[in-house]
Amino acid sequence: MAQLLSVNVGLPRDIQWRGETIRTGIFKEPVAGRCGVTRLNLAGDGQGDKAGHGGVNRAVFVYQMESYRYWQQQLGRNDFVPGQFGENFTVEGMADDEVCIGERFRIGSALFEISQPRVTCYRIGIRMDEPRMPALLTSSGRPGFYLRVLREGDVGSGDSIEKVGEARERMTVTEVNSLLYLPPHPPEKLRRAVQIEALSPGWRASLAALLASPAGGNAGLMPEVAAHPAAPGFKALQVTAIHPESADVLSVTLQQADGSPLPQALPGQYVVIRIHPATGGALLYRSYSLSGHVCRERYRISVKIEPGGRGGAYLQQQLRVGDALEVSSPHGSFILQPGAQPVVLLSAGIGATPVLAMLHALSAQQAARQVLWLHAAHDGGHHPFAAEVERLLLTLGNARRYVRYSQPRPQDVLGKDFDAVGHLSRTVLESLALPAQAQIYLCGPPRFMSEMKDTLAALGLAPGQVHSEAFAGGQSLRPGVVGTVQRSPHPLLADTDSGPLVSFARSSVAAHWRPGAYKSLLELAEACDVPVRWSCRSGVCHNCESGLVSGDVAYGPEPLEPAAQGNVLLCCAQPTRDLVLDL
Ligand code: FES
C-alpha cells in the first residue's frame, strides 16, 4: 500500500530573481504532527499564484519518492529535502504511470481524488536551481499530480494511502500529461480524456481544443494572441490609392501589381509595413489595421499622422500612388467572431479602423445581428469614416450609431454629425442599455481602453464578451512577478551594430542580438521592456508563443512541441538572421 512520507506546507513568500520580486509558495517545509485539510489547502499552505496553481482542483500537490530517486540520479544531486519539488505530499508509491485521473484515496480522515497532472512553471526551476526543470518534469513523464479534496479532515506523515475508488475511464497521469504536452495527440485518446469528469475543467478544455484543431501547433496551449499564425515574410504591394479620411488620418489602398490574390485577412486584423527611410538609417516597422472590406483583391490601411511620427510622415509625405510598399501577411486575433449575439463596435479616434473592417464584414454578410456603433472623436474635423459608417449602417436592418464629440466645432451639427458632446463614460454606456448578451469589440487609446474595460465590467459584462485590441503591444503575462511597474518599450541601453537585428513591430523598437548576452528572444524582449507573456521559460507551456512576421529562428533547447507555422516560442528561440516579431 502507498504511504504518505511527508506533509509539506508553506505560505507564499517574496524572493529575488533576475532583479524582480517573485511571490511564490514553491518553498514547503515538513509539518510535525497532524495537518488539517480543507477544500482549497492544507493548513499553513498557500499558493503565490492562485490563477496558475490554486483552486479546488489544485488543492494538494503530490510527488513521489521514486521520482526523487530518479532525479537524484539524473541530475547527480544528493541535496534533496522533503518538499523539494514544491509538493504537499511526498509519497511512496502512486507512480504517475500507475495512478489514474479520477481515482480516489483515503489518507488520514480526508478523502481525495486525482484531478490533473502538474502544471509546471519557472518557479520549480528556481526551487531546484535548474531552469530546465519545467521541461524535464513534463517530458520525463514524471510531472506529479494534484488532488482535489472530497472530504475535509486531517493527515500526517506515516499515514497509509488507501485506494477507495476506481476511475471509470482509466487514463494515467502520465498519459494525460503526454496527451496535452507531447505530440502526437491521438484523437481517440483525446476523445476519451475529455469524457473524464474528474479531470479539471481547464485540462478538459485544452484537450478539447486539441481535438478540434489537431494540426499546426498545439491548439490546447496556444495563447489567443497567437491563434491566427500567418506565413512570415513581406510582399511588395502596389499603392493604388491614397485618400485623406480626416484632418489627421489617411487611407492607403494596396494590391498585388500583377493582380494576383492576397492572403485572406479576417475582419479586425492588421498588417506590418516595412519602410525604408529615404534618408537611410534603420528600417521602420509599423502595424496598421486593415480598415476596409477584407478581401483578397486589396488591402486598405488607415493611418493616423502623429506629430513627429516617422511612419505616418513617410506615408503622408513620400508615398505616392504607383509606389511599392512592403507588407506582411495579416496578423492578429482581434477578429469578429461568428454568432448571432448583438455586436457593439466601441472605439475612439483611430481605434475605429479594425472595428470598421468588422462593420464592413457585418454589412457584407447582411447580418441580422443587432449592431451598435459607438465612437468618440474630438470634433468633425477629426472624425474619419463618418460617411462610410453611415452608409454601412444603412445596409443593416438592426443597426444604430452613437457618436460623441469632446469639443465640436461650430459647424458640426448635433443630431447629424454627432449625437452628444463629451466623452464616452459609464453614465453614457448605462444610458445606452447595452444588450446583456452583446459581444463588445473595443479599440482606442490606452486610457480609453482601460476606462471602457472597467466600465464594461462594472456594467456586468463578462470578460469573455469583451474583445480588445492594443496597438502598442499586447498585455504581459509574468506570473508571480510583483511590485514592478512595466516600463514603456525602449531600445537597448548599450546596443551594438552587429548581430541579427530583432525588431518588435508593435512596440516600434529594435535591438541587435548578441550571443552570450541573452539566452533567448524572451530575454532580449525583456531587456527592451517589450510586453511579453511567459510561464515555464523552457519550451513547455506555449504562453510565450508569438507571431513571427519575418526571419528565422533556431531553438535551444528544443521545445517539447514546436510552435505553429508562422509563430515562435520566444523562451527557447534565438535569431539566425534579422527578424521581425509581432510584439
Ligand atoms: S514560456 Fe513556456 S513555452 Fe515559452
PDB file of N, CA and C in Angstrom, residues 378-472:
ATOM      1  N   HIS A 378     -12.772  63.907 -31.408  1.00  0.00           N
ATOM      2  CA  HIS A 378     -12.569  65.262 -30.890  1.00  0.00           C
ATOM      3  C   HIS A 378     -13.604  66.216 -31.470  1.00  0.00           C
ATOM      4  N   ASP A 379     -13.732  66.179 -32.795  1.00  0.00           N
ATOM      5  CA  ASP A 379     -14.699  67.042 -33.482  1.00  0.00           C
ATOM      6  C   ASP A 379     -14.892  66.504 -34.904  1.00  0.00           C
ATOM      7  N   GLY A 380     -15.694  67.213 -35.680  1.00  0.00           N
ATOM      8  CA  GLY A 380     -15.990  66.738 -37.035  1.00  0.00           C
ATOM      9  C   GLY A 380     -14.779  66.706 -37.949  1.00  0.00           C
ATOM     10  N   GLY A 381     -13.791  67.524 -37.658  1.00  0.00           N
ATOM     11  CA  GLY A 381     -12.578  67.512 -38.475  1.00  0.00           C
ATOM     12  C   GLY A 381     -11.695  66.308 -38.181  1.00  0.00           C
ATOM     13  N   HIS A 382     -11.922  65.715 -37.034  1.00  0.00           N
ATOM     14  CA  HIS A 382     -11.129  64.549 -36.620  1.00  0.00           C
ATOM     15  C   HIS A 382     -12.043  63.340 -36.445  1.00  0.00           C
ATOM     16  N   HIS A 383     -12.952  63.191 -37.374  1.00  0.00           N
ATOM     17  CA  HIS A 383     -13.918  62.091 -37.308  1.00  0.00           C
ATOM     18  C   HIS A 383     -13.872  61.330 -38.635  1.00  0.00           C
ATOM     19  N   PRO A 384     -12.854  60.461 -38.795  1.00  0.00           N
ATOM     20  CA  PRO A 384     -12.725  59.745 -40.067  1.00  0.00           C
ATOM     21  C   PRO A 384     -13.848  58.742 -40.252  1.00  0.00           C
ATOM     22  N   PHE A 385     -14.124  58.423 -41.471  1.00  0.00           N
ATOM     23  CA  PHE A 385     -15.058  57.349 -41.873  1.00  0.00           C
ATOM     24  C   PHE A 385     -16.529  57.638 -41.518  1.00  0.00           C
ATOM     25  N   ALA A 386     -16.864  58.893 -41.194  1.00  0.00           N
ATOM     26  CA  ALA A 386     -18.233  59.155 -40.744  1.00  0.00           C
ATOM     27  C   ALA A 386     -19.250  58.752 -41.814  1.00  0.00           C
ATOM     28  N   ALA A 387     -19.030  59.174 -43.061  1.00  0.00           N
ATOM     29  CA  ALA A 387     -19.998  58.870 -44.119  1.00  0.00           C
ATOM     30  C   ALA A 387     -20.002  57.377 -44.433  1.00  0.00           C
ATOM     31  N   GLU A 388     -18.824  56.771 -44.413  1.00  0.00           N
ATOM     32  CA  GLU A 388     -18.712  55.333 -44.710  1.00  0.00           C
ATOM     33  C   GLU A 388     -19.500  54.518 -43.682  1.00  0.00           C
ATOM     34  N   VAL A 389     -19.366  54.904 -42.424  1.00  0.00           N
ATOM     35  CA  VAL A 389     -20.089  54.188 -41.360  1.00  0.00           C
ATOM     36  C   VAL A 389     -21.582  54.350 -41.544  1.00  0.00           C
ATOM     37  N   GLU A 390     -22.023  55.569 -41.857  1.00  0.00           N
ATOM     38  CA  GLU A 390     -23.463  55.802 -42.073  1.00  0.00           C
ATOM     39  C   GLU A 390     -23.988  54.892 -43.179  1.00  0.00           C
ATOM     40  N   ARG A 391     -23.215  54.833 -44.259  1.00  0.00           N
ATOM     41  CA  ARG A 391     -23.633  54.021 -45.411  1.00  0.00           C
ATOM     42  C   ARG A 391     -23.736  52.545 -45.017  1.00  0.00           C
ATOM     43  N   LEU A 392     -22.765  52.063 -44.294  1.00  0.00           N
ATOM     44  CA  LEU A 392     -22.756  50.647 -43.898  1.00  0.00           C
ATOM     45  C   LEU A 392     -23.902  50.336 -42.937  1.00  0.00           C
ATOM     46  N   LEU A 393     -24.139  51.251 -42.007  1.00  0.00           N
ATOM     47  CA  LEU A 393     -25.218  51.009 -41.035  1.00  0.00           C
ATOM     48  C   LEU A 393     -26.569  50.907 -41.733  1.00  0.00           C
ATOM     49  N   LEU A 394     -26.728  51.698 -42.810  1.00  0.00           N
ATOM     50  CA  LEU A 394     -27.994  51.665 -43.548  1.00  0.00           C
ATOM     51  C   LEU A 394     -28.227  50.328 -44.244  1.00  0.00           C
ATOM     52  N   THR A 395     -27.142  49.591 -44.496  1.00  0.00           N
ATOM     53  CA  THR A 395     -27.305  48.285 -45.164  1.00  0.00           C
ATOM     54  C   THR A 395     -27.753  47.210 -44.187  1.00  0.00           C
ATOM     55  N   LEU A 396     -27.723  47.529 -42.907  1.00  0.00           N
ATOM     56  CA  LEU A 396     -28.078  46.537 -41.884  1.00  0.00           C
ATOM     57  C   LEU A 396     -29.473  46.842 -41.346  1.00  0.00           C
ATOM     58  N   GLY A 397     -30.226  45.796 -41.067  1.00  0.00           N
ATOM     59  CA  GLY A 397     -31.606  46.004 -40.649  1.00  0.00           C
ATOM     60  C   GLY A 397     -31.749  46.425 -39.208  1.00  0.00           C
ATOM     61  N   ASN A 398     -30.746  46.158 -38.392  1.00  0.00           N
ATOM     62  CA  ASN A 398     -30.907  46.352 -36.963  1.00  0.00           C
ATOM     63  C   ASN A 398     -29.648  47.022 -36.400  1.00  0.00           C
ATOM     64  N   ALA A 399     -29.353  48.216 -36.922  1.00  0.00           N
ATOM     65  CA  ALA A 399     -28.093  48.859 -36.545  1.00  0.00           C
ATOM     66  C   ALA A 399     -28.326  50.328 -36.213  1.00  0.00           C
ATOM     67  N   ARG A 400     -27.530  50.844 -35.295  1.00  0.00           N
ATOM     68  CA  ARG A 400     -27.604  52.274 -34.990  1.00  0.00           C
ATOM     69  C   ARG A 400     -26.227  52.740 -34.562  1.00  0.00           C
ATOM     70  N   ARG A 401     -26.096  54.053 -34.505  1.00  0.00           N
ATOM     71  CA  ARG A 401     -24.814  54.622 -34.094  1.00  0.00           C
ATOM     72  C   ARG A 401     -25.036  55.583 -32.943  1.00  0.00           C
ATOM     73  N   TYR A 402     -23.946  55.801 -32.196  1.00  0.00           N
ATOM     74  CA  TYR A 402     -23.952  56.855 -31.180  1.00  0.00           C
ATOM     75  C   TYR A 402     -22.534  57.418 -31.160  1.00  0.00           C
ATOM     76  N   VAL A 403     -22.415  58.695 -31.518  1.00  0.00           N
ATOM     77  CA  VAL A 403     -21.091  59.329 -31.643  1.00  0.00           C
ATOM     78  C   VAL A 403     -21.031  60.534 -30.726  1.00  0.00           C
ATOM     79  N   ARG A 404     -19.943  60.635 -29.987  1.00  0.00           N
ATOM     80  CA  ARG A 404     -19.731  61.802 -29.126  1.00  0.00           C
ATOM     81  C   ARG A 404     -18.514  62.588 -29.596  1.00  0.00           C
ATOM     82  N   TYR A 405     -18.651  63.909 -29.613  1.00  0.00           N
ATOM     83  CA  TYR A 405     -17.509  64.782 -29.876  1.00  0.00           C
ATOM     84  C   TYR A 405     -17.133  65.456 -28.562  1.00  0.00           C
ATOM     85  N   SER A 406     -15.866  65.423 -28.223  1.00  0.00           N
ATOM     86  CA  SER A 406     -15.465  66.073 -26.967  1.00  0.00           C
ATOM     87  C   SER A 406     -15.468  67.594 -27.109  1.00  0.00           C
ATOM     88  N   GLN A 407     -15.081  68.117 -28.290  1.00  0.00           N
ATOM     89  CA  GLN A 407     -15.081  69.572 -28.490  1.00  0.00           C
ATOM     90  C   GLN A 407     -15.546  69.888 -29.909  1.00  0.00           C
ATOM     91  N   PRO A 408     -16.846  69.822 -30.155  1.00  0.00           N
ATOM     92  CA  PRO A 408     -17.343  70.056 -31.525  1.00  0.00           C
ATOM     93  C   PRO A 408     -17.019  71.467 -32.017  1.00  0.00           C
ATOM     94  N   ARG A 409     -16.826  71.572 -33.332  1.00  0.00           N
ATOM     95  CA  ARG A 409     -16.601  72.887 -33.951  1.00  0.00           C
ATOM     96  C   ARG A 409     -17.976  73.535 -34.173  1.00  0.00           C
ATOM     97  N   PRO A 410     -17.995  74.836 -34.412  1.00  0.00           N
ATOM     98  CA  PRO A 410     -19.292  75.494 -34.647  1.00  0.00           C
ATOM     99  C   PRO A 410     -20.055  74.869 -35.801  1.00  0.00           C
ATOM    100  N   GLN A 411     -19.335  74.408 -36.833  1.00  0.00           N
ATOM    101  CA  GLN A 411     -20.052  73.863 -37.999  1.00  0.00           C
ATOM    102  C   GLN A 411     -20.501  72.416 -37.818  1.00  0.00           C
ATOM    103  N   ASP A 412     -20.103  71.753 -36.731  1.00  0.00           N
ATOM    104  CA  ASP A 412     -20.543  70.370 -36.516  1.00  0.00           C
ATOM    105  C   ASP A 412     -22.007  70.381 -36.056  1.00  0.00           C
ATOM    106  N   VAL A 413     -22.815  69.557 -36.694  1.00  0.00           N
ATOM    107  CA  VAL A 413     -24.264  69.612 -36.461  1.00  0.00           C
ATOM    108  C   VAL A 413     -24.695  68.491 -35.515  1.00  0.00           C
ATOM    109  N   LEU A 414     -25.220  68.902 -34.369  1.00  0.00           N
ATOM    110  CA  LEU A 414     -25.738  67.938 -33.389  1.00  0.00           C
ATOM    111  C   LEU A 414     -26.919  67.183 -34.000  1.00  0.00           C
ATOM    112  N   GLY A 415     -26.925  65.880 -33.820  1.00  0.00           N
ATOM    113  CA  GLY A 415     -28.004  65.060 -34.374  1.00  0.00           C
ATOM    114  C   GLY A 415     -27.710  64.568 -35.773  1.00  0.00           C
ATOM    115  N   LYS A 416     -26.771  65.226 -36.454  1.00  0.00           N
ATOM    116  CA  LYS A 416     -26.391  64.768 -37.803  1.00  0.00           C
ATOM    117  C   LYS A 416     -24.948  64.243 -37.784  1.00  0.00           C
ATOM    118  N   ASP A 417     -24.010  65.125 -37.425  1.00  0.00           N
ATOM    119  CA  ASP A 417     -22.608  64.687 -37.395  1.00  0.00           C
ATOM    120  C   ASP A 417     -22.300  63.890 -36.134  1.00  0.00           C
ATOM    121  N   PHE A 418     -22.943  64.267 -35.038  1.00  0.00           N
ATOM    122  CA  PHE A 418     -22.661  63.602 -33.757  1.00  0.00           C
ATOM    123  C   PHE A 418     -23.929  63.624 -32.915  1.00  0.00           C
ATOM    124  N   ASP A 419     -23.910  62.852 -31.821  1.00  0.00           N
ATOM    125  CA  ASP A 419     -25.143  62.671 -31.049  1.00  0.00           C
ATOM    126  C   ASP A 419     -25.114  63.336 -29.686  1.00  0.00           C
ATOM    127  N   ALA A 420     -23.928  63.673 -29.210  1.00  0.00           N
ATOM    128  CA  ALA A 420     -23.841  64.367 -27.923  1.00  0.00           C
ATOM    129  C   ALA A 420     -22.428  64.909 -27.752  1.00  0.00           C
ATOM    130  N   VAL A 421     -22.303  65.873 -26.841  1.00  0.00           N
ATOM    131  CA  VAL A 421     -20.993  66.454 -26.534  1.00  0.00           C
ATOM    132  C   VAL A 421     -20.422  65.719 -25.319  1.00  0.00           C
ATOM    133  N   GLY A 422     -19.112  65.465 -25.365  1.00  0.00           N
ATOM    134  CA  GLY A 422     -18.453  64.847 -24.204  1.00  0.00           C
ATOM    135  C   GLY A 422     -17.793  63.539 -24.591  1.00  0.00           C
ATOM    136  N   HIS A 423     -17.298  62.842 -23.565  1.00  0.00           N
ATOM    137  CA  HIS A 423     -16.606  61.567 -23.769  1.00  0.00           C
ATOM    138  C   HIS A 423     -17.580  60.413 -23.573  1.00  0.00           C
ATOM    139  N   LEU A 424     -17.169  59.247 -23.997  1.00  0.00           N
ATOM    140  CA  LEU A 424     -17.929  58.044 -23.659  1.00  0.00           C
ATOM    141  C   LEU A 424     -17.579  57.685 -22.225  1.00  0.00           C
ATOM    142  N   SER A 425     -18.580  57.498 -21.417  1.00  0.00           N
ATOM    143  CA  SER A 425     -18.348  57.261 -19.997  1.00  0.00           C
ATOM    144  C   SER A 425     -19.290  56.167 -19.514  1.00  0.00           C
ATOM    145  N   ARG A 426     -19.145  55.826 -18.259  1.00  0.00           N
ATOM    146  CA  ARG A 426     -20.037  54.809 -17.693  1.00  0.00           C
ATOM    147  C   ARG A 426     -21.500  55.260 -17.758  1.00  0.00           C
ATOM    148  N   THR A 427     -21.736  56.541 -17.432  1.00  0.00           N
ATOM    149  CA  THR A 427     -23.111  57.056 -17.469  1.00  0.00           C
ATOM    150  C   THR A 427     -23.685  56.922 -18.875  1.00  0.00           C
ATOM    151  N   VAL A 428     -22.856  57.250 -19.867  1.00  0.00           N
ATOM    152  CA  VAL A 428     -23.332  57.173 -21.256  1.00  0.00           C
ATOM    153  C   VAL A 428     -23.648  55.724 -21.617  1.00  0.00           C
ATOM    154  N   LEU A 429     -22.733  54.815 -21.287  1.00  0.00           N
ATOM    155  CA  LEU A 429     -22.969  53.416 -21.641  1.00  0.00           C
ATOM    156  C   LEU A 429     -24.196  52.866 -20.917  1.00  0.00           C
ATOM    157  N   GLU A 430     -24.389  53.297 -19.683  1.00  0.00           N
ATOM    158  CA  GLU A 430     -25.588  52.869 -18.941  1.00  0.00           C
ATOM    159  C   GLU A 430     -26.842  53.348 -19.658  1.00  0.00           C
ATOM    160  N   SER A 431     -26.805  54.607 -20.108  1.00  0.00           N
ATOM    161  CA  SER A 431     -27.998  55.171 -20.751  1.00  0.00           C
ATOM    162  C   SER A 431     -28.292  54.482 -22.086  1.00  0.00           C
ATOM    163  N   LEU A 432     -27.263  53.888 -22.690  1.00  0.00           N
ATOM    164  CA  LEU A 432     -27.476  53.224 -23.984  1.00  0.00           C
ATOM    165  C   LEU A 432     -28.002  51.808 -23.828  1.00  0.00           C
ATOM    166  N   ALA A 433     -28.029  51.300 -22.587  1.00  0.00           N
ATOM    167  CA  ALA A 433     -28.574  49.960 -22.303  1.00  0.00           C
ATOM    168  C   ALA A 433     -28.000  48.914 -23.253  1.00  0.00           C
ATOM    169  N   LEU A 434     -26.703  48.652 -23.117  1.00  0.00           N
ATOM    170  CA  LEU A 434     -26.066  47.651 -23.976  1.00  0.00           C
ATOM    171  C   LEU A 434     -26.745  46.300 -23.772  1.00  0.00           C
ATOM    172  N   PRO A 435     -27.006  45.562 -24.847  1.00  0.00           N
ATOM    173  CA  PRO A 435     -27.653  44.245 -24.688  1.00  0.00           C
ATOM    174  C   PRO A 435     -26.801  43.344 -23.793  1.00  0.00           C
ATOM    175  N   ALA A 436     -27.462  42.604 -22.904  1.00  0.00           N
ATOM    176  CA  ALA A 436     -26.729  41.789 -21.921  1.00  0.00           C
ATOM    177  C   ALA A 436     -25.848  40.743 -22.586  1.00  0.00           C
ATOM    178  N   GLN A 437     -26.268  40.237 -23.749  1.00  0.00           N
ATOM    179  CA  GLN A 437     -25.501  39.170 -24.410  1.00  0.00           C
ATOM    180  C   GLN A 437     -24.511  39.714 -25.442  1.00  0.00           C
ATOM    181  N   ALA A 438     -24.333  41.040 -25.488  1.00  0.00           N
ATOM    182  CA  ALA A 438     -23.539  41.633 -26.574  1.00  0.00           C
ATOM    183  C   ALA A 438     -22.088  41.172 -26.555  1.00  0.00           C
ATOM    184  N   GLN A 439     -21.528  41.053 -27.756  1.00  0.00           N
ATOM    185  CA  GLN A 439     -20.082  40.895 -27.910  1.00  0.00           C
ATOM    186  C   GLN A 439     -19.537  42.287 -28.187  1.00  0.00           C
ATOM    187  N   ILE A 440     -18.592  42.733 -27.359  1.00  0.00           N
ATOM    188  CA  ILE A 440     -18.070  44.096 -27.476  1.00  0.00           C
ATOM    189  C   ILE A 440     -16.689  44.038 -28.125  1.00  0.00           C
ATOM    190  N   TYR A 441     -16.451  44.858 -29.115  1.00  0.00           N
ATOM    191  CA  TYR A 441     -15.137  44.960 -29.763  1.00  0.00           C
ATOM    192  C   TYR A 441     -14.625  46.366 -29.498  1.00  0.00           C
ATOM    193  N   LEU A 442     -13.522  46.444 -28.777  1.00  0.00           N
ATOM    194  CA  LEU A 442     -13.068  47.706 -28.194  1.00  0.00           C
ATOM    195  C   LEU A 442     -11.679  48.069 -28.721  1.00  0.00           C
ATOM    196  N   CYS A 443     -11.538  49.288 -29.218  1.00  0.00           N
ATOM    197  CA  CYS A 443     -10.213  49.720 -29.680  1.00  0.00           C
ATOM    198  C   CYS A 443     -10.091  51.238 -29.559  1.00  0.00           C
ATOM    199  N   GLY A 444      -8.954  51.684 -29.058  1.00  0.00           N
ATOM    200  CA  GLY A 444      -8.730  53.116 -28.916  1.00  0.00           C
ATOM    201  C   GLY A 444      -7.452  53.358 -28.131  1.00  0.00           C
ATOM    202  N   PRO A 445      -7.220  54.600 -27.718  1.00  0.00           N
ATOM    203  CA  PRO A 445      -6.011  54.906 -26.943  1.00  0.00           C
ATOM    204  C   PRO A 445      -6.013  54.148 -25.613  1.00  0.00           C
ATOM    205  N   PRO A 446      -4.818  53.917 -25.031  1.00  0.00           N
ATOM    206  CA  PRO A 446      -4.719  53.087 -23.824  1.00  0.00           C
ATOM    207  C   PRO A 446      -5.651  53.529 -22.698  1.00  0.00           C
ATOM    208  N   ARG A 447      -5.741  54.831 -22.444  1.00  0.00           N
ATOM    209  CA  ARG A 447      -6.576  55.280 -21.324  1.00  0.00           C
ATOM    210  C   ARG A 447      -8.054  54.991 -21.584  1.00  0.00           C
ATOM    211  N   PHE A 448      -8.470  55.226 -22.813  1.00  0.00           N
ATOM    212  CA  PHE A 448      -9.861  54.938 -23.196  1.00  0.00           C
ATOM    213  C   PHE A 448     -10.156  53.446 -23.013  1.00  0.00           C
ATOM    214  N   MET A 449      -9.222  52.612 -23.463  1.00  0.00           N
ATOM    215  CA  MET A 449      -9.418  51.153 -23.357  1.00  0.00           C
ATOM    216  C   MET A 449      -9.558  50.748 -21.897  1.00  0.00           C
ATOM    217  N   SER A 450      -8.679  51.280 -21.078  1.00  0.00           N
ATOM    218  CA  SER A 450      -8.695  50.899 -19.670  1.00  0.00           C
ATOM    219  C   SER A 450     -10.001  51.348 -19.010  1.00  0.00           C
ATOM    220  N   GLU A 451     -10.427  52.577 -19.290  1.00  0.00           N
ATOM    221  CA  GLU A 451     -11.676  53.086 -18.696  1.00  0.00           C
ATOM    222  C   GLU A 451     -12.875  52.272 -19.182  1.00  0.00           C
ATOM    223  N   MET A 452     -12.886  51.974 -20.476  1.00  0.00           N
ATOM    224  CA  MET A 452     -14.029  51.232 -21.023  1.00  0.00           C
ATOM    225  C   MET A 452     -14.080  49.808 -20.478  1.00  0.00           C
ATOM    226  N   LYS A 453     -12.903  49.182 -20.318  1.00  0.00           N
ATOM    227  CA  LYS A 453     -12.898  47.820 -19.757  1.00  0.00           C
ATOM    228  C   LYS A 453     -13.460  47.828 -18.337  1.00  0.00           C
ATOM    229  N   ASP A 454     -13.032  48.807 -17.540  1.00  0.00           N
ATOM    230  CA  ASP A 454     -13.556  48.907 -16.176  1.00  0.00           C
ATOM    231  C   ASP A 454     -15.066  49.144 -16.203  1.00  0.00           C
ATOM    232  N   THR A 455     -15.487  50.030 -17.091  1.00  0.00           N
ATOM    233  CA  THR A 455     -16.914  50.361 -17.181  1.00  0.00           C
ATOM    234  C   THR A 455     -17.730  49.144 -17.595  1.00  0.00           C
ATOM    235  N   LEU A 456     -17.245  48.423 -18.599  1.00  0.00           N
ATOM    236  CA  LEU A 456     -17.994  47.254 -19.079  1.00  0.00           C
ATOM    237  C   LEU A 456     -18.071  46.187 -18.002  1.00  0.00           C
ATOM    238  N   ALA A 457     -16.982  46.024 -17.248  1.00  0.00           N
ATOM    239  CA  ALA A 457     -17.005  45.046 -16.142  1.00  0.00           C
ATOM    240  C   ALA A 457     -18.016  45.499 -15.092  1.00  0.00           C
ATOM    241  N   ALA A 458     -18.015  46.810 -14.804  1.00  0.00           N
ATOM    242  CA  ALA A 458     -18.952  47.322 -13.795  1.00  0.00           C
ATOM    243  C   ALA A 458     -20.396  47.176 -14.261  1.00  0.00           C
ATOM    244  N   LEU A 459     -20.608  47.188 -15.561  1.00  0.00           N
ATOM    245  CA  LEU A 459     -21.963  47.015 -16.096  1.00  0.00           C
ATOM    246  C   LEU A 459     -22.374  45.550 -16.163  1.00  0.00           C
ATOM    247  N   GLY A 460     -21.478  44.674 -15.750  1.00  0.00           N
ATOM    248  CA  GLY A 460     -21.835  43.262 -15.649  1.00  0.00           C
ATOM    249  C   GLY A 460     -21.491  42.427 -16.864  1.00  0.00           C
ATOM    250  N   LEU A 461     -20.740  42.998 -17.820  1.00  0.00           N
ATOM    251  CA  LEU A 461     -20.353  42.191 -18.979  1.00  0.00           C
ATOM    252  C   LEU A 461     -19.184  41.291 -18.589  1.00  0.00           C
ATOM    253  N   ALA A 462     -19.252  40.035 -18.979  1.00  0.00           N
ATOM    254  CA  ALA A 462     -18.207  39.066 -18.626  1.00  0.00           C
ATOM    255  C   ALA A 462     -16.958  39.345 -19.460  1.00  0.00           C
ATOM    256  N   PRO A 463     -15.766  39.021 -18.921  1.00  0.00           N
ATOM    257  CA  PRO A 463     -14.527  39.257 -19.703  1.00  0.00           C
ATOM    258  C   PRO A 463     -14.577  38.597 -21.079  1.00  0.00           C
ATOM    259  N   GLY A 464     -15.219  37.443 -21.184  1.00  0.00           N
ATOM    260  CA  GLY A 464     -15.289  36.749 -22.470  1.00  0.00           C
ATOM    261  C   GLY A 464     -16.128  37.469 -23.498  1.00  0.00           C
ATOM    262  N   GLN A 465     -16.920  38.458 -23.071  1.00  0.00           N
ATOM    263  CA  GLN A 465     -17.738  39.219 -24.025  1.00  0.00           C
ATOM    264  C   GLN A 465     -16.985  40.426 -24.576  1.00  0.00           C
ATOM    265  N   VAL A 466     -15.871  40.766 -23.954  1.00  0.00           N
ATOM    266  CA  VAL A 466     -15.167  41.995 -24.335  1.00  0.00           C
ATOM    267  C   VAL A 466     -13.872  41.627 -25.065  1.00  0.00           C
ATOM    268  N   HIS A 467     -13.780  42.007 -26.324  1.00  0.00           N
ATOM    269  CA  HIS A 467     -12.596  41.737 -27.132  1.00  0.00           C
ATOM    270  C   HIS A 467     -11.919  43.083 -27.371  1.00  0.00           C
ATOM    271  N   SER A 468     -10.606  43.122 -27.181  1.00  0.00           N
ATOM    272  CA  SER A 468      -9.953  44.426 -27.317  1.00  0.00           C
ATOM    273  C   SER A 468      -8.654  44.306 -28.089  1.00  0.00           C
ATOM    274  N   GLU A 469      -8.267  45.410 -28.682  1.00  0.00           N
ATOM    275  CA  GLU A 469      -7.030  45.474 -29.463  1.00  0.00           C
ATOM    276  C   GLU A 469      -6.164  46.595 -28.925  1.00  0.00           C
ATOM    277  N   ALA A 470      -4.938  46.256 -28.560  1.00  0.00           N
ATOM    278  CA  ALA A 470      -3.988  47.287 -28.125  1.00  0.00           C
ATOM    279  C   ALA A 470      -2.954  47.435 -29.235  1.00  0.00           C
ATOM    280  N   PHE A 471      -2.855  48.633 -29.776  1.00  0.00           N
ATOM    281  CA  PHE A 471      -1.921  48.825 -30.895  1.00  0.00           C
ATOM    282  C   PHE A 471      -0.471  48.642 -30.476  1.00  0.00           C
ATOM    283  N   ALA A 472      -0.115  49.208 -29.313  1.00  0.00           N
ATOM    284  CA  ALA A 472       1.301  49.210 -28.930  1.00  0.00           C
ATOM    285  C   ALA A 472       1.627  47.997 -28.060  1.00  0.00           C
TER     286      ALA A 472
END
